Each structure stands twice: as structure tokens, then as C-alpha cells.
N, C-alpha and C. Protein backbone atom coordinates (compact mmCIF):
# COMPACT_ATOMS: atom_id res chain seq x y z
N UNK A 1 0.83 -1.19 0.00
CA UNK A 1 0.00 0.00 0.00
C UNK A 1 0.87 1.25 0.00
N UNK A 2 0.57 2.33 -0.41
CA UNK A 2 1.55 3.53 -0.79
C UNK A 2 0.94 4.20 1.06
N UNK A 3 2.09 4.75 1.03
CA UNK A 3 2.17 5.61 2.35
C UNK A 3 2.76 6.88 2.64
N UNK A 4 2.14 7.43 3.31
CA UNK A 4 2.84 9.05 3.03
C UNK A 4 3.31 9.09 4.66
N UNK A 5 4.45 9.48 4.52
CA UNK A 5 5.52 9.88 5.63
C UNK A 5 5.91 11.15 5.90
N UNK A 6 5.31 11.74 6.90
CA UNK A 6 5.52 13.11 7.67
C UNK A 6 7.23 12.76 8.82
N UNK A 7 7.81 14.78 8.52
CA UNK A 7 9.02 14.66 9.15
C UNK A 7 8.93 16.37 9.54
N UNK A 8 8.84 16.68 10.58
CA UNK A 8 9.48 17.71 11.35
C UNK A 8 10.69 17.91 11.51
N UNK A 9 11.34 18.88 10.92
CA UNK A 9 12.66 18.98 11.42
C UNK A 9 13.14 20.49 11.44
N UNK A 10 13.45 20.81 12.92
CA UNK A 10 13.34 21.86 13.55
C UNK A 10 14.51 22.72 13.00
N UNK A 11 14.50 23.96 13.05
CA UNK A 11 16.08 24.85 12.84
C UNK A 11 15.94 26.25 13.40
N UNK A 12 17.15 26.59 13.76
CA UNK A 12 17.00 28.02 14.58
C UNK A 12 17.96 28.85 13.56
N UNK A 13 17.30 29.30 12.38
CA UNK A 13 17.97 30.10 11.07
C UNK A 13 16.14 30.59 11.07
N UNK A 14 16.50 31.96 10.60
CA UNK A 14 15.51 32.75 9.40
C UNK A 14 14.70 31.93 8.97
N UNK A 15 12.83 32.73 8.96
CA UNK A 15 12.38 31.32 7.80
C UNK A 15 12.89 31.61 6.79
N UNK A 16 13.57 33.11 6.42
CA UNK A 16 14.04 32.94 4.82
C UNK A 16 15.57 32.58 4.59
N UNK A 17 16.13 32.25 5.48
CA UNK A 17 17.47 31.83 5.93
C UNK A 17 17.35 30.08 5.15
N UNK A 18 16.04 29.90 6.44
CA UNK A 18 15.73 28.05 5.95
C UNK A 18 15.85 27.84 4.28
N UNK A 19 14.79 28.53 3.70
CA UNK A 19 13.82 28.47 2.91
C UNK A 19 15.50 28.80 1.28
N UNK A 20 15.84 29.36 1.97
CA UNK A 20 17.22 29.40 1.01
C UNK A 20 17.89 28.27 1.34
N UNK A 21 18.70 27.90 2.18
CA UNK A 21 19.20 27.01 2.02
C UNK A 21 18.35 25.75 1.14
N UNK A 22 17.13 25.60 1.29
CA UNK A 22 15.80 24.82 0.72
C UNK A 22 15.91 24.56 -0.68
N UNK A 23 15.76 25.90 -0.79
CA UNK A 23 16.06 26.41 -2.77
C UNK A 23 17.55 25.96 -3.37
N UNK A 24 18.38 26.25 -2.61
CA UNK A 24 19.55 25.98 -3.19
C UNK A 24 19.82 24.65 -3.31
N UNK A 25 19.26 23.21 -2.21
CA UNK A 25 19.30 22.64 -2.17
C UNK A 25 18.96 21.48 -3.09
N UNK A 26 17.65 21.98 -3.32
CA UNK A 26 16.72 20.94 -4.55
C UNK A 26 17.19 21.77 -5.96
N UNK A 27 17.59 23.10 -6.22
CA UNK A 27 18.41 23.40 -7.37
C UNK A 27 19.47 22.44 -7.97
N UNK A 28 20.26 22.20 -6.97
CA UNK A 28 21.25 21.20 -7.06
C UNK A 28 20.82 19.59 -7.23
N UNK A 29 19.86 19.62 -6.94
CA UNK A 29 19.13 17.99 -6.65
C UNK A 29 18.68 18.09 -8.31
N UNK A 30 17.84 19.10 -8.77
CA UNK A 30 17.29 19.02 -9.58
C UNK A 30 18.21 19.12 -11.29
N UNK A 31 19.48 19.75 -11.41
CA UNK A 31 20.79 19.77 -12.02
C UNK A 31 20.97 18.54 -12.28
N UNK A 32 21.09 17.60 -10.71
CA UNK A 32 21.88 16.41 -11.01
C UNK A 32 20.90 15.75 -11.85
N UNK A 33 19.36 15.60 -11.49
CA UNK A 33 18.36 14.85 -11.88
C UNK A 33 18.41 14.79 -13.35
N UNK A 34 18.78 16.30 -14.07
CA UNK A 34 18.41 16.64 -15.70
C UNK A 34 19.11 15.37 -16.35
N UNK A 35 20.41 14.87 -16.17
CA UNK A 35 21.29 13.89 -16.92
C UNK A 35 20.96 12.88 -16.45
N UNK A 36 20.24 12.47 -15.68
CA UNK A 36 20.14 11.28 -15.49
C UNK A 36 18.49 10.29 -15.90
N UNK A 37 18.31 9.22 -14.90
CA UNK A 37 16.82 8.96 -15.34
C UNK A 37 15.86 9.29 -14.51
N UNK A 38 16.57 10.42 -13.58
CA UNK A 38 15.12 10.78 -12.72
C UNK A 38 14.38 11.91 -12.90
N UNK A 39 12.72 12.24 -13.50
CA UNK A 39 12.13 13.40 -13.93
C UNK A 39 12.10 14.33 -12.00
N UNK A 40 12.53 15.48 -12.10
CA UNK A 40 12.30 15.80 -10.91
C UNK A 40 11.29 17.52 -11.27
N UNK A 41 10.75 17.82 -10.77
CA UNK A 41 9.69 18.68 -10.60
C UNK A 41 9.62 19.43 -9.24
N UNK A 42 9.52 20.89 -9.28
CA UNK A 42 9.28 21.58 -7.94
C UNK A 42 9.07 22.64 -8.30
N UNK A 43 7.70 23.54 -7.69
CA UNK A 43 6.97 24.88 -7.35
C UNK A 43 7.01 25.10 -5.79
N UNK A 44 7.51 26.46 -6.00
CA UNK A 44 7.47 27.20 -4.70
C UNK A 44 6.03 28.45 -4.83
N UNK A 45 5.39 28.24 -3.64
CA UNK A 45 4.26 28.84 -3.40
C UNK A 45 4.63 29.27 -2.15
N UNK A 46 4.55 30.77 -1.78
CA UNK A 46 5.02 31.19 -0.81
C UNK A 46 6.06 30.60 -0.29
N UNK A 47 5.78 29.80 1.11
CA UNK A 47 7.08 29.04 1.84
C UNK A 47 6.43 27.18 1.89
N UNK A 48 6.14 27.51 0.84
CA UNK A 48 5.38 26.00 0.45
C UNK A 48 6.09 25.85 -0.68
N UNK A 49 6.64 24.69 -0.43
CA UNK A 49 7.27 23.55 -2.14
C UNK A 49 6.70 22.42 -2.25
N UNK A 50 5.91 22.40 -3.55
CA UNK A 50 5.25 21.02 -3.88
C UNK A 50 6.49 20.29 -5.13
N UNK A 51 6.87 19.39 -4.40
CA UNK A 51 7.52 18.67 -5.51
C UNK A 51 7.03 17.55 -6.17
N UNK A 52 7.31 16.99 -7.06
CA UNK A 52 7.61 15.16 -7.78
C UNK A 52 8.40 14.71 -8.52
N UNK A 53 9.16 13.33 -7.66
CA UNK A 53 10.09 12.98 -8.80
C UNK A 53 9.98 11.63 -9.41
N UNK A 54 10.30 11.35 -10.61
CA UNK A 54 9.63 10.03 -11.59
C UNK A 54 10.75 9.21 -11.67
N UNK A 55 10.89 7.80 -11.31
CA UNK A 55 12.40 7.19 -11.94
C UNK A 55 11.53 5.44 -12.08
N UNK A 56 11.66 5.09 -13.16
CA UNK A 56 11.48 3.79 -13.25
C UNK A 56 10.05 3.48 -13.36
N UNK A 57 9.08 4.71 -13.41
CA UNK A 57 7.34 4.13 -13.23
C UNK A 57 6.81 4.46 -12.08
N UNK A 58 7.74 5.04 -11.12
CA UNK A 58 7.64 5.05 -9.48
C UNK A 58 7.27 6.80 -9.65
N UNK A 59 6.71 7.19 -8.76
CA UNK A 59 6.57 8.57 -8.89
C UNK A 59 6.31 8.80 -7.19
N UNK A 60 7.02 10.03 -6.82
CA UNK A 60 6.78 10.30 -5.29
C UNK A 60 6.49 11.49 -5.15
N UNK A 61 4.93 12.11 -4.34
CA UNK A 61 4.96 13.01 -4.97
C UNK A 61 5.24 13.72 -3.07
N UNK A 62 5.79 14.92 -2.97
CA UNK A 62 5.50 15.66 -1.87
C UNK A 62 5.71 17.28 -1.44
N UNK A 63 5.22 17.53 -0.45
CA UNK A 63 5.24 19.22 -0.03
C UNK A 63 6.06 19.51 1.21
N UNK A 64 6.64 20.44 1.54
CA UNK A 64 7.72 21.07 2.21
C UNK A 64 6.93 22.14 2.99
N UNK A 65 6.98 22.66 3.67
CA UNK A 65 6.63 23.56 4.14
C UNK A 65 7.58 24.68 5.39
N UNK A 66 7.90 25.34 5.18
CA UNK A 66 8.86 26.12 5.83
C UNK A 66 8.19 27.08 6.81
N UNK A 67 8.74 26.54 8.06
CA UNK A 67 7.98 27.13 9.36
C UNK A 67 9.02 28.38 9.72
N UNK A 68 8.83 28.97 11.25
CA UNK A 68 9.46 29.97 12.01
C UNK A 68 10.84 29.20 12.69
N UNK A 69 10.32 28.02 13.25
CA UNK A 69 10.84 27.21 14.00
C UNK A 69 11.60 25.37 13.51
N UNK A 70 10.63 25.58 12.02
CA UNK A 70 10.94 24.23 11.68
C UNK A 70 10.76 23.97 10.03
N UNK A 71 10.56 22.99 9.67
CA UNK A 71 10.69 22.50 8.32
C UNK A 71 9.37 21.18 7.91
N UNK A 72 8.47 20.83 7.83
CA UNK A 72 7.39 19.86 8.16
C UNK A 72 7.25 19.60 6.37
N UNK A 73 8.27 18.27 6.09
CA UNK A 73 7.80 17.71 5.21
C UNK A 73 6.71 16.55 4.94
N UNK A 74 6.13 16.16 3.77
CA UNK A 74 5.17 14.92 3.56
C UNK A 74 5.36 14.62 2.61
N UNK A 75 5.42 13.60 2.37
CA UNK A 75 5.80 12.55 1.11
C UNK A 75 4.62 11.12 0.63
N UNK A 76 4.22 11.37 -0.28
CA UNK A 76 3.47 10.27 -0.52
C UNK A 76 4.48 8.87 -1.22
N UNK A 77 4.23 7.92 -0.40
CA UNK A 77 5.75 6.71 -1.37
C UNK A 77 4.48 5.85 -2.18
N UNK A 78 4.93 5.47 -3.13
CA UNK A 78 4.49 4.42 -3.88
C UNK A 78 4.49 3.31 -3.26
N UNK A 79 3.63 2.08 -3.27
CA UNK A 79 3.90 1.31 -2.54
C UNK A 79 5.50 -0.07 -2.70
N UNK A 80 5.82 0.23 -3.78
CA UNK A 80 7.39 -0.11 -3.92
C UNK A 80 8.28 0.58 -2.86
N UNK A 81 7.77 1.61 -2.60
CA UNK A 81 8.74 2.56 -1.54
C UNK A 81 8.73 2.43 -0.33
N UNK A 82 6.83 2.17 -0.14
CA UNK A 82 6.67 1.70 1.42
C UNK A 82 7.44 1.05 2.33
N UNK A 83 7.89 0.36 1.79
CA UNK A 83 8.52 -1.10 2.50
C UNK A 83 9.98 -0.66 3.06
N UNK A 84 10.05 0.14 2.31
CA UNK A 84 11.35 0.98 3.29
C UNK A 84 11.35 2.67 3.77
N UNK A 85 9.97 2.90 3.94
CA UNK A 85 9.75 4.30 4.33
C UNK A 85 10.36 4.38 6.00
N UNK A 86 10.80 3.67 6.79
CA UNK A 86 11.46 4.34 7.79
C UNK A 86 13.30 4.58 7.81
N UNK A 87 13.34 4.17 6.30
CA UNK A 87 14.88 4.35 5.93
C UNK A 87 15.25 5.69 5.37
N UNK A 88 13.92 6.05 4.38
CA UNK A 88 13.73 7.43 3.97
C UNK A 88 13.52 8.16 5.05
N UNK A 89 12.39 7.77 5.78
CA UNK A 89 12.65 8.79 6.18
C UNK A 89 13.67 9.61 7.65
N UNK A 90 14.28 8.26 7.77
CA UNK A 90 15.34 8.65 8.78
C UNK A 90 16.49 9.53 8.12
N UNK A 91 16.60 8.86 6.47
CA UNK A 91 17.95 9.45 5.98
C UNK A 91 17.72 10.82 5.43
N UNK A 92 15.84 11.37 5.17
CA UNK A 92 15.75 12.73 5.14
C UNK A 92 15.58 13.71 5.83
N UNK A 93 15.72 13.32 7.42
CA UNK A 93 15.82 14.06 8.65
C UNK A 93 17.06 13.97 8.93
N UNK A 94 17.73 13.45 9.11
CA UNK A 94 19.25 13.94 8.98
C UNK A 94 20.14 15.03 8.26
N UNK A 95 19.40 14.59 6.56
CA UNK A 95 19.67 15.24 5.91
C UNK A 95 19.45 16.30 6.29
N UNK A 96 18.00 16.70 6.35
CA UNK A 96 17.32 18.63 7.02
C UNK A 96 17.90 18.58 7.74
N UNK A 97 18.68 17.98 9.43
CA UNK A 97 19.00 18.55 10.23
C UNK A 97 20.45 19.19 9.90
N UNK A 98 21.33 18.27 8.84
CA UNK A 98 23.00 19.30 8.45
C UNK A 98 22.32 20.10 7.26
N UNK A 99 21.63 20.07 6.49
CA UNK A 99 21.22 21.51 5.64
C UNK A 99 21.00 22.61 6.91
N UNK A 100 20.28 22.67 7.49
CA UNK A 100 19.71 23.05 8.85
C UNK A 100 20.24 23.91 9.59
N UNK A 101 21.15 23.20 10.11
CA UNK A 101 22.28 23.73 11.39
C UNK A 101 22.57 25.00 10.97
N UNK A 102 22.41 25.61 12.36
CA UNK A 102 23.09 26.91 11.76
C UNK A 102 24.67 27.29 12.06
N UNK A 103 25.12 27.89 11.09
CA UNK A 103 25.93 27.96 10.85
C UNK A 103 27.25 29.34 11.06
């Protein structure tokens, strides 16, 4: 069954401090994506990013949301993905927390 996985991850930076590091981040994600086989997709709406990325038939789609205090992503997984959604999502809270840190 496909499952969507929520992640809080807190930071004491600017929301527009966050919200940059954010942008710069999936810029770079999205660069690497062009050469390769993954379609990647992202709109910023205010301090809201709806993304999706396509590789293999699999499509994941999710939103970002950039708080005062924090970062509250959601991810919908395909159910190919499910089966390891507490790997994602451990390895994308980590991730937010060193984008994160302030510096």
C-alpha cells in the first residue's frame, strides 16, 4: 500500500534563511536529476514547495513547508517505496538537520 511519511525537522535560522538554504538545495538535486533517469519537478508557493520525482514508473509526490521554527515535510511513497519508508525517512531528517544547522 503507498504511504505518506511526515518529518518535522526543527532549525534556529531565518524562515528565509531556511527556505534558502531549501532552494539551493533541490536546485542542485534538480541539475543532477536533468542527466540522469530521474524526472524531478518543484513549485514554490510562498514558503510551500510542492515537488515530484519520476524514476522507473515510481513517482513520489511531496510538499515542504517552511515554518518559524521548523521545516514539516510529507511525502506520498508508492507502494514499492513503502517497505522501506522508515529508511527514507530517517535518511531525510538527517539530511534537514545538516542543511539546517546553523551555521
Amino acid at each position: 500500500m503507498p504511504e505518506t511519511i511526515k518529518i518535522d525537522i526543527p532549525h534556529k535560522l531565518t524562515r528565509e534563511a531556511a527556505r534558502a538554504r531549501i532552494e539551493t538545495s533541490f536546485s542542485k538535486l534538480r541539475d543532477q536529476a536533468l542527466g540522469g533517469m530521474v524526472k524531478f519537478e518543484d513549485v514554490w508557493t510562498g514558503d510551500r514547495l510542492n515537488f515530484r520525482a519520476k524514476m522507473l514508473g515510481q513517482t513520489v509526490v511531496g510538499r515542504l513547508d517552511v515554518l518559524d521554527d521548523s521545516v514539516h515535510v510529507e511525502m506520498d511513497l508508492p507502494t514499492i517505496l513503502a517497505a522501506i519508508a522508515g529508511k527514507i525517512k530517517g535518511h531525510i531528517a538527517k539530511g534537514g538537520q545538516v542543511l539546517l544547522e546553523k551555521k
